[in-house]
Amino acid sequence: IRPVLLKELSGGDVLVNAQILTELMSVNAPEAHRDAVAVNVAAALVVTNQAKNYPEALANAHAALSNPHLLQKTLAKITAFA
């Protein structure tokens, strides 16, 4: 994960934010957005005992964000914990 400028993570109005979310769910989001989500998904995977450690969780999160089917499976694991 590379350092980014805050403006690379900034959203916008409702339409811009909806587009970012759509891109994330279709694995076409900018790298900065994917990384920000991966960091948070990895933390959720560790907290819910879906990964042994943070590096493993981060690798799994990045893999999920590159594969729509795996993304849905990962989100299901996290939400099942709640």
PDB file of C-alpha atoms in Angstrom, residues 13-77:
ATOM      1  CA  ASP A  13     -21.511  14.598  -3.843  1.00  0.00           C
ATOM      2  CA  VAL A  14     -23.974  11.734  -3.769  1.00  0.00           C
ATOM      3  CA  LEU A  15     -23.458  10.879  -7.426  1.00  0.00           C
ATOM      4  CA  VAL A  16     -19.660  10.841  -7.144  1.00  0.00           C
ATOM      5  CA  ASN A  17     -19.788   8.672  -4.016  1.00  0.00           C
ATOM      6  CA  ALA A  18     -22.259   6.288  -5.663  1.00  0.00           C
ATOM      7  CA  GLN A  19     -19.898   5.995  -8.632  1.00  0.00           C
ATOM      8  CA  ILE A  20     -16.964   5.195  -6.314  1.00  0.00           C
ATOM      9  CA  LEU A  21     -19.006   2.494  -4.576  1.00  0.00           C
ATOM     10  CA  THR A  22     -20.101   1.073  -7.925  1.00  0.00           C
ATOM     11  CA  GLU A  23     -16.468   0.965  -9.056  1.00  0.00           C
ATOM     12  CA  LEU A  24     -15.448  -0.804  -5.842  1.00  0.00           C
ATOM     13  CA  MET A  25     -18.144  -3.439  -6.272  1.00  0.00           C
ATOM     14  CA  SER A  26     -17.172  -3.994  -9.910  1.00  0.00           C
ATOM     15  CA  VAL A  27     -13.430  -4.136  -9.088  1.00  0.00           C
ATOM     16  CA  ASN A  28     -12.696  -1.024 -11.178  1.00  0.00           C
ATOM     17  CA  ALA A  29     -11.990   1.454  -8.374  1.00  0.00           C
ATOM     18  CA  PRO A  30      -8.850   3.586  -8.249  1.00  0.00           C
ATOM     19  CA  GLU A  31      -5.949   2.030  -6.340  1.00  0.00           C
ATOM     20  CA  ALA A  32      -6.191   4.528  -3.463  1.00  0.00           C
ATOM     21  CA  HIS A  33      -9.849   3.648  -2.874  1.00  0.00           C
ATOM     22  CA  ARG A  34      -9.182  -0.099  -3.104  1.00  0.00           C
ATOM     23  CA  ASP A  35      -6.308   0.207  -0.619  1.00  0.00           C
ATOM     24  CA  ALA A  36      -8.385   2.220   1.849  1.00  0.00           C
ATOM     25  CA  VAL A  37     -11.146  -0.367   1.716  1.00  0.00           C
ATOM     26  CA  ALA A  38      -8.661  -3.261   1.910  1.00  0.00           C
ATOM     27  CA  VAL A  39      -7.125  -1.870   5.116  1.00  0.00           C
ATOM     28  CA  ASN A  40     -10.571  -1.754   6.732  1.00  0.00           C
ATOM     29  CA  VAL A  41     -11.726  -5.113   5.382  1.00  0.00           C
ATOM     30  CA  ALA A  42      -8.499  -6.673   6.653  1.00  0.00           C
ATOM     31  CA  ALA A  43      -9.155  -5.306  10.123  1.00  0.00           C
ATOM     32  CA  ALA A  44     -12.688  -6.702  10.014  1.00  0.00           C
ATOM     33  CA  LEU A  45     -11.371 -10.108   8.929  1.00  0.00           C
ATOM     34  CA  VAL A  46      -8.964 -10.190  11.873  1.00  0.00           C
ATOM     35  CA  VAL A  47     -11.566  -9.019  14.400  1.00  0.00           C
ATOM     36  CA  THR A  48     -14.064 -11.627  13.190  1.00  0.00           C
ATOM     37  CA  ASN A  49     -11.415 -14.387  13.265  1.00  0.00           C
ATOM     38  CA  GLN A  50     -11.654 -14.898   9.497  1.00  0.00           C
ATOM     39  CA  ALA A  51      -7.874 -14.531   9.153  1.00  0.00           C
ATOM     40  CA  LYS A  52      -4.936 -15.632  11.306  1.00  0.00           C
ATOM     41  CA  ASN A  53      -3.165 -12.280  11.195  1.00  0.00           C
ATOM     42  CA  TYR A  54      -3.278  -8.845   9.603  1.00  0.00           C
ATOM     43  CA  PRO A  55      -0.877  -9.533   6.678  1.00  0.00           C
ATOM     44  CA  GLU A  56      -2.939 -12.578   5.701  1.00  0.00           C
ATOM     45  CA  ALA A  57      -6.135 -10.564   6.060  1.00  0.00           C
ATOM     46  CA  LEU A  58      -4.760  -7.737   3.918  1.00  0.00           C
ATOM     47  CA  ALA A  59      -3.756 -10.183   1.184  1.00  0.00           C
ATOM     48  CA  ASN A  60      -7.245 -11.720   1.318  1.00  0.00           C
ATOM     49  CA  ALA A  61      -8.866  -8.286   1.199  1.00  0.00           C
ATOM     50  CA  HIS A  62      -6.836  -7.258  -1.852  1.00  0.00           C
ATOM     51  CA  ALA A  63      -7.707 -10.545  -3.548  1.00  0.00           C
ATOM     52  CA  ALA A  64     -11.391 -10.007  -2.783  1.00  0.00           C
ATOM     53  CA  LEU A  65     -11.313  -6.491  -4.205  1.00  0.00           C
ATOM     54  CA  SER A  66      -9.930  -7.918  -7.450  1.00  0.00           C
ATOM     55  CA  ASN A  67     -12.624 -10.588  -7.826  1.00  0.00           C
ATOM     56  CA  PRO A  68     -16.357  -9.752  -7.659  1.00  0.00           C
ATOM     57  CA  HIS A  69     -17.335 -13.274  -6.537  1.00  0.00           C
ATOM     58  CA  LEU A  70     -14.695 -13.331  -3.819  1.00  0.00           C
ATOM     59  CA  LEU A  71     -15.687  -9.811  -2.748  1.00  0.00           C
ATOM     60  CA  GLN A  72     -19.271 -10.935  -2.172  1.00  0.00           C
ATOM     61  CA  LYS A  73     -18.062 -14.017  -0.274  1.00  0.00           C
ATOM     62  CA  THR A  74     -15.794 -11.896   1.959  1.00  0.00           C
ATOM     63  CA  LEU A  75     -18.560  -9.385   2.677  1.00  0.00           C
ATOM     64  CA  ALA A  76     -20.874 -12.268   3.587  1.00  0.00           C
ATOM     65  CA  LYS A  77     -18.310 -13.600   6.092  1.00  0.00           C
TER      66      LYS A  77
END
